[in-house]
């Protein structure tokens, strides 16, 4: 006797896979996880200045564009000035094996910055974002290691940009300065 199957028959694996998928989605939504969307920033025109690499500038430009923020070149047009004081990427030896060969490195990224309004009022005092990642090293595959380090640095730089955006979102926009005639009550 020949076993017949229809296109609507569902196997145990498919049923189990579907059930696990629904369970995973439910668990993620229950814990508050959601896809990252736009960050609501109170500033729409930002000037970026200071000592930063082209890669960091490009990542900041991309993140600002995604959030509908215009990068301006003139302080008078800026609502916020981001000054990158320094940006450093480094690699430290983390461990050695018994033969004295390096077996792990620590990758370090650090950005020191501050933010102020066009009048020079400091909104974020000098602060830094410091990230580290540990990475195993294998002498037999140095080229792959160099690419892996470059990927780590890129990921860490994007994490720094995300942290900067969250800090900007936490800044309350200062009320605009009123002229003395506007601040006095009108007489009747």
PDB file of C-alpha atoms in Angstrom:
ATOM      1  CA  UNK A   1       0.000   0.000   0.000  1.00  0.00           C
ATOM      2  CA  UNK A   2       1.301   3.388  -1.033  1.00  0.00           C
ATOM      3  CA  UNK A   3       1.467   6.168   1.529  1.00  0.00           C
ATOM      4  CA  UNK A   4      -0.104   9.377   0.243  1.00  0.00           C
ATOM      5  CA  UNK A   5       0.791  12.836   1.393  1.00  0.00           C
ATOM      6  CA  UNK A   6      -0.865  16.098   0.701  1.00  0.00           C
ATOM      7  CA  UNK A   7       0.668  19.527   0.514  1.00  0.00           C
ATOM      8  CA  UNK A   8      -1.169  20.388   3.712  1.00  0.00           C
ATOM      9  CA  UNK A   9       0.363  17.682   5.861  1.00  0.00           C
ATOM     10  CA  UNK A  10       2.623  19.023   8.560  1.00  0.00           C
ATOM     11  CA  UNK A  11       5.462  16.982   9.965  1.00  0.00           C
ATOM     12  CA  UNK A  12       6.515  16.911  13.574  1.00  0.00           C
ATOM     13  CA  UNK A  13       9.700  18.881  12.851  1.00  0.00           C
ATOM     14  CA  UNK A  14       7.803  21.648  11.075  1.00  0.00           C
ATOM     15  CA  UNK A  15       5.237  21.816  13.851  1.00  0.00           C
ATOM     16  CA  UNK A  16       7.937  21.863  16.525  1.00  0.00           C
ATOM     17  CA  UNK A  17       9.957  24.503  14.612  1.00  0.00           C
ATOM     18  CA  UNK A  18       6.911  26.723  14.197  1.00  0.00           C
ATOM     19  CA  UNK A  19       5.996  26.369  17.847  1.00  0.00           C
ATOM     20  CA  UNK A  20       9.520  27.230  18.973  1.00  0.00           C
ATOM     21  CA  UNK A  21       9.555  30.273  16.672  1.00  0.00           C
ATOM     22  CA  UNK A  22       6.304  31.561  18.154  1.00  0.00           C
ATOM     23  CA  UNK A  23       7.635  30.923  21.660  1.00  0.00           C
ATOM     24  CA  UNK A  24      10.876  32.829  20.917  1.00  0.00           C
ATOM     25  CA  UNK A  25       9.012  35.815  19.457  1.00  0.00           C
ATOM     26  CA  UNK A  26       6.666  35.870  22.448  1.00  0.00           C
ATOM     27  CA  UNK A  27       9.586  35.775  24.876  1.00  0.00           C
ATOM     28  CA  UNK A  28      11.353  38.643  23.100  1.00  0.00           C
ATOM     29  CA  UNK A  29       8.286  40.843  23.044  1.00  0.00           C
ATOM     30  CA  UNK A  30       7.526  40.044  26.695  1.00  0.00           C
ATOM     31  CA  UNK A  31      10.952  41.259  27.850  1.00  0.00           C
ATOM     32  CA  UNK A  32      10.564  44.606  26.062  1.00  0.00           C
ATOM     33  CA  UNK A  33      12.924  43.900  23.184  1.00  0.00           C
ATOM     34  CA  UNK A  34      12.183  45.757  19.969  1.00  0.00           C
ATOM     35  CA  UNK A  35      13.994  46.674  16.802  1.00  0.00           C
ATOM     36  CA  UNK A  36      15.984  49.869  16.995  1.00  0.00           C
ATOM     37  CA  UNK A  37      14.281  52.725  15.316  1.00  0.00           C
ATOM     38  CA  UNK A  38      14.868  56.419  15.127  1.00  0.00           C
ATOM     39  CA  UNK A  39      16.165  58.143  18.213  1.00  0.00           C
ATOM     40  CA  UNK A  40      14.154  61.200  19.169  1.00  0.00           C
ATOM     41  CA  UNK A  41      16.711  63.984  19.475  1.00  0.00           C
ATOM     42  CA  UNK A  42      15.771  67.527  20.470  1.00  0.00           C
ATOM     43  CA  UNK A  43      18.337  68.941  18.016  1.00  0.00           C
ATOM     44  CA  UNK A  44      17.963  68.978  14.237  1.00  0.00           C
ATOM     45  CA  UNK A  45      21.187  70.801  13.199  1.00  0.00           C
ATOM     46  CA  UNK A  46      24.518  69.571  14.576  1.00  0.00           C
ATOM     47  CA  UNK A  47      28.095  70.681  13.974  1.00  0.00           C
ATOM     48  CA  UNK A  48      30.810  68.033  14.397  1.00  0.00           C
ATOM     49  CA  UNK A  49      34.263  69.370  15.206  1.00  0.00           C
ATOM     50  CA  UNK A  50      37.495  68.197  16.727  1.00  0.00           C
ATOM     51  CA  UNK A  51      40.003  65.436  16.278  1.00  0.00           C
ATOM     52  CA  UNK A  52      38.231  62.419  14.784  1.00  0.00           C
ATOM     53  CA  UNK A  53      38.994  59.849  12.130  1.00  0.00           C
ATOM     54  CA  UNK A  54      37.182  59.804   8.821  1.00  0.00           C
ATOM     55  CA  UNK A  55      35.592  56.468   9.782  1.00  0.00           C
ATOM     56  CA  UNK A  56      34.053  57.938  12.949  1.00  0.00           C
ATOM     57  CA  UNK A  57      32.901  61.023  11.015  1.00  0.00           C
ATOM     58  CA  UNK A  58      31.252  58.786   8.394  1.00  0.00           C
ATOM     59  CA  UNK A  59      29.505  56.683  11.062  1.00  0.00           C
ATOM     60  CA  UNK A  60      28.244  59.810  12.850  1.00  0.00           C
ATOM     61  CA  UNK A  61      27.054  61.305   9.543  1.00  0.00           C
ATOM     62  CA  UNK A  62      25.156  58.107   8.730  1.00  0.00           C
ATOM     63  CA  UNK A  63      23.535  57.915  12.178  1.00  0.00           C
ATOM     64  CA  UNK A  64      22.502  61.574  12.065  1.00  0.00           C
ATOM     65  CA  UNK A  65      21.044  61.215   8.548  1.00  0.00           C
ATOM     66  CA  UNK A  66      19.019  58.178   9.627  1.00  0.00           C
ATOM     67  CA  UNK A  67      17.567  60.290  12.448  1.00  0.00           C
ATOM     68  CA  UNK A  68      16.749  63.268  10.165  1.00  0.00           C
ATOM     69  CA  UNK A  69      19.465  65.464  11.635  1.00  0.00           C
ATOM     70  CA  UNK A  70      21.396  67.798   9.385  1.00  0.00           C
ATOM     71  CA  UNK A  71      25.166  68.182   9.721  1.00  0.00           C
ATOM     72  CA  UNK A  72      26.046  71.871   9.393  1.00  0.00           C
ATOM     73  CA  UNK A  73      29.434  73.535   8.924  1.00  0.00           C
ATOM     74  CA  UNK A  74      28.637  76.842  10.636  1.00  0.00           C
ATOM     75  CA  UNK A  75      28.254  77.335  14.402  1.00  0.00           C
ATOM     76  CA  UNK A  76      25.488  79.914  13.899  1.00  0.00           C
ATOM     77  CA  UNK A  77      23.338  77.323  12.094  1.00  0.00           C
ATOM     78  CA  UNK A  78      23.976  74.596  14.688  1.00  0.00           C
ATOM     79  CA  UNK A  79      21.690  73.847  17.612  1.00  0.00           C
ATOM     80  CA  UNK A  80      24.326  71.529  19.106  1.00  0.00           C
ATOM     81  CA  UNK A  81      28.104  71.380  18.681  1.00  0.00           C
ATOM     82  CA  UNK A  82      29.762  67.993  19.182  1.00  0.00           C
ATOM     83  CA  UNK A  83      33.486  68.293  19.793  1.00  0.00           C
ATOM     84  CA  UNK A  84      35.512  65.093  19.591  1.00  0.00           C
ATOM     85  CA  UNK A  85      38.557  65.790  21.753  1.00  0.00           C
ATOM     86  CA  UNK A  86      40.324  62.512  21.009  1.00  0.00           C
ATOM     87  CA  UNK A  87      39.740  59.110  19.493  1.00  0.00           C
ATOM     88  CA  UNK A  88      42.035  56.197  20.284  1.00  0.00           C
ATOM     89  CA  UNK A  89      42.178  52.589  19.173  1.00  0.00           C
ATOM     90  CA  UNK A  90      44.742  50.291  20.783  1.00  0.00           C
ATOM     91  CA  UNK A  91      45.663  46.653  21.188  1.00  0.00           C
ATOM     92  CA  UNK A  92      47.134  45.170  24.396  1.00  0.00           C
ATOM     93  CA  UNK A  93      48.560  41.719  24.979  1.00  0.00           C
ATOM     94  CA  UNK A  94      46.155  39.924  27.269  1.00  0.00           C
ATOM     95  CA  UNK A  95      47.786  36.513  27.760  1.00  0.00           C
ATOM     96  CA  UNK A  96      50.678  34.235  26.813  1.00  0.00           C
ATOM     97  CA  UNK A  97      50.930  30.457  26.579  1.00  0.00           C
ATOM     98  CA  UNK A  98      53.595  28.306  28.264  1.00  0.00           C
ATOM     99  CA  UNK A  99      55.997  28.825  25.341  1.00  0.00           C
ATOM    100  CA  UNK A 100      55.777  32.599  25.728  1.00  0.00           C
ATOM    101  CA  UNK A 101      53.634  33.117  22.618  1.00  0.00           C
ATOM    102  CA  UNK A 102      50.747  35.570  22.623  1.00  0.00           C
ATOM    103  CA  UNK A 103      47.375  33.829  22.863  1.00  0.00           C
ATOM    104  CA  UNK A 104      44.983  36.738  23.364  1.00  0.00           C
ATOM    105  CA  UNK A 105      44.706  40.482  22.870  1.00  0.00           C
ATOM    106  CA  UNK A 106      42.473  43.167  24.292  1.00  0.00           C
ATOM    107  CA  UNK A 107      41.138  45.653  21.729  1.00  0.00           C
ATOM    108  CA  UNK A 108      40.465  49.131  23.164  1.00  0.00           C
ATOM    109  CA  UNK A 109      38.450  51.994  21.675  1.00  0.00           C
ATOM    110  CA  UNK A 110      38.074  55.302  23.470  1.00  0.00           C
ATOM    111  CA  UNK A 111      36.435  58.549  22.401  1.00  0.00           C
ATOM    112  CA  UNK A 112      36.640  61.706  24.519  1.00  0.00           C
ATOM    113  CA  UNK A 113      34.018  64.313  23.660  1.00  0.00           C
ATOM    114  CA  UNK A 114      31.919  67.202  24.876  1.00  0.00           C
ATOM    115  CA  UNK A 115      28.804  68.953  23.586  1.00  0.00           C
ATOM    116  CA  UNK A 116      27.703  72.542  23.851  1.00  0.00           C
ATOM    117  CA  UNK A 117      25.227  74.933  22.304  1.00  0.00           C
ATOM    118  CA  UNK A 118      26.243  77.680  19.820  1.00  0.00           C
ATOM    119  CA  UNK A 119      26.577  80.165  22.717  1.00  0.00           C
ATOM    120  CA  UNK A 120      29.220  77.962  24.353  1.00  0.00           C
ATOM    121  CA  UNK A 121      26.979  76.680  27.146  1.00  0.00           C
ATOM    122  CA  UNK A 122      28.218  73.191  27.963  1.00  0.00           C
ATOM    123  CA  UNK A 123      25.448  70.603  27.666  1.00  0.00           C
ATOM    124  CA  UNK A 124      27.649  67.537  28.125  1.00  0.00           C
ATOM    125  CA  UNK A 125      30.904  68.187  29.991  1.00  0.00           C
ATOM    126  CA  UNK A 126      34.044  66.431  28.812  1.00  0.00           C
ATOM    127  CA  UNK A 127      33.302  62.714  28.977  1.00  0.00           C
ATOM    128  CA  UNK A 128      34.588  59.540  27.433  1.00  0.00           C
ATOM    129  CA  UNK A 129      33.230  56.301  26.096  1.00  0.00           C
ATOM    130  CA  UNK A 130      35.645  53.445  26.693  1.00  0.00           C
ATOM    131  CA  UNK A 131      35.081  49.995  25.206  1.00  0.00           C
ATOM    132  CA  UNK A 132      37.164  46.819  25.346  1.00  0.00           C
ATOM    133  CA  UNK A 133      36.873  43.484  23.607  1.00  0.00           C
ATOM    134  CA  UNK A 134      39.029  40.416  24.184  1.00  0.00           C
ATOM    135  CA  UNK A 135      40.095  38.335  21.208  1.00  0.00           C
ATOM    136  CA  UNK A 136      41.996  35.052  20.939  1.00  0.00           C
ATOM    137  CA  UNK A 137      45.115  35.003  18.778  1.00  0.00           C
ATOM    138  CA  UNK A 138      46.392  32.118  16.658  1.00  0.00           C
ATOM    139  CA  UNK A 139      49.915  32.385  15.203  1.00  0.00           C
ATOM    140  CA  UNK A 140      48.984  30.216  12.228  1.00  0.00           C
ATOM    141  CA  UNK A 141      46.328  32.589  10.883  1.00  0.00           C
ATOM    142  CA  UNK A 142      47.608  36.157  11.201  1.00  0.00           C
ATOM    143  CA  UNK A 143      45.756  37.576   8.170  1.00  0.00           C
ATOM    144  CA  UNK A 144      42.390  36.382   9.454  1.00  0.00           C
ATOM    145  CA  UNK A 145      43.267  37.849  12.852  1.00  0.00           C
ATOM    146  CA  UNK A 146      43.976  41.278  11.336  1.00  0.00           C
ATOM    147  CA  UNK A 147      40.595  41.217   9.582  1.00  0.00           C
ATOM    148  CA  UNK A 148      38.898  40.120  12.795  1.00  0.00           C
ATOM    149  CA  UNK A 149      40.519  43.025  14.688  1.00  0.00           C
ATOM    150  CA  UNK A 150      39.343  45.461  11.982  1.00  0.00           C
ATOM    151  CA  UNK A 151      35.809  44.060  12.301  1.00  0.00           C
ATOM    152  CA  UNK A 152      35.938  44.401  16.109  1.00  0.00           C
ATOM    153  CA  UNK A 153      37.109  48.032  15.839  1.00  0.00           C
ATOM    154  CA  UNK A 154      34.321  48.833  13.357  1.00  0.00           C
ATOM    155  CA  UNK A 155      31.690  47.229  15.610  1.00  0.00           C
ATOM    156  CA  UNK A 156      33.056  49.066  18.647  1.00  0.00           C
ATOM    157  CA  UNK A 157      32.998  52.378  16.743  1.00  0.00           C
ATOM    158  CA  UNK A 158      29.329  51.823  15.845  1.00  0.00           C
ATOM    159  CA  UNK A 159      28.623  51.037  19.509  1.00  0.00           C
ATOM    160  CA  UNK A 160      30.316  54.316  20.488  1.00  0.00           C
ATOM    161  CA  UNK A 161      28.176  56.205  17.954  1.00  0.00           C
ATOM    162  CA  UNK A 162      25.032  54.557  19.379  1.00  0.00           C
ATOM    163  CA  UNK A 163      26.046  55.531  22.916  1.00  0.00           C
ATOM    164  CA  UNK A 164      26.681  59.112  21.766  1.00  0.00           C
ATOM    165  CA  UNK A 165      23.197  59.218  20.226  1.00  0.00           C
ATOM    166  CA  UNK A 166      21.621  57.983  23.468  1.00  0.00           C
ATOM    167  CA  UNK A 167      23.475  60.663  25.416  1.00  0.00           C
ATOM    168  CA  UNK A 168      22.281  63.345  22.985  1.00  0.00           C
ATOM    169  CA  UNK A 169      18.711  62.067  23.369  1.00  0.00           C
ATOM    170  CA  UNK A 170      18.969  62.553  27.140  1.00  0.00           C
ATOM    171  CA  UNK A 171      19.898  66.244  26.804  1.00  0.00           C
ATOM    172  CA  UNK A 172      17.041  68.611  27.416  1.00  0.00           C
ATOM    173  CA  UNK A 173      16.920  71.433  24.928  1.00  0.00           C
ATOM    174  CA  UNK A 174      17.512  74.780  26.592  1.00  0.00           C
ATOM    175  CA  UNK A 175      14.773  77.362  26.152  1.00  0.00           C
ATOM    176  CA  UNK A 176      15.645  80.051  23.649  1.00  0.00           C
ATOM    177  CA  UNK A 177      17.028  83.246  25.100  1.00  0.00           C
ATOM    178  CA  UNK A 178      14.428  85.998  25.449  1.00  0.00           C
ATOM    179  CA  UNK A 179      15.262  89.620  24.864  1.00  0.00           C
ATOM    180  CA  UNK A 180      14.651  91.955  27.851  1.00  0.00           C
ATOM    181  CA  UNK A 181      11.612  93.504  26.148  1.00  0.00           C
ATOM    182  CA  UNK A 182      10.019  90.055  25.678  1.00  0.00           C
ATOM    183  CA  UNK A 183      10.566  89.029  29.292  1.00  0.00           C
ATOM    184  CA  UNK A 184       8.869  92.086  30.803  1.00  0.00           C
ATOM    185  CA  UNK A 185       5.097  91.907  31.253  1.00  0.00           C
ATOM    186  CA  UNK A 186       3.073  94.067  28.902  1.00  0.00           C
ATOM    187  CA  UNK A 187       1.424  97.072  30.518  1.00  0.00           C
ATOM    188  CA  UNK A 188      -2.217  97.832  29.877  1.00  0.00           C
TER     189      UNK A 188
END
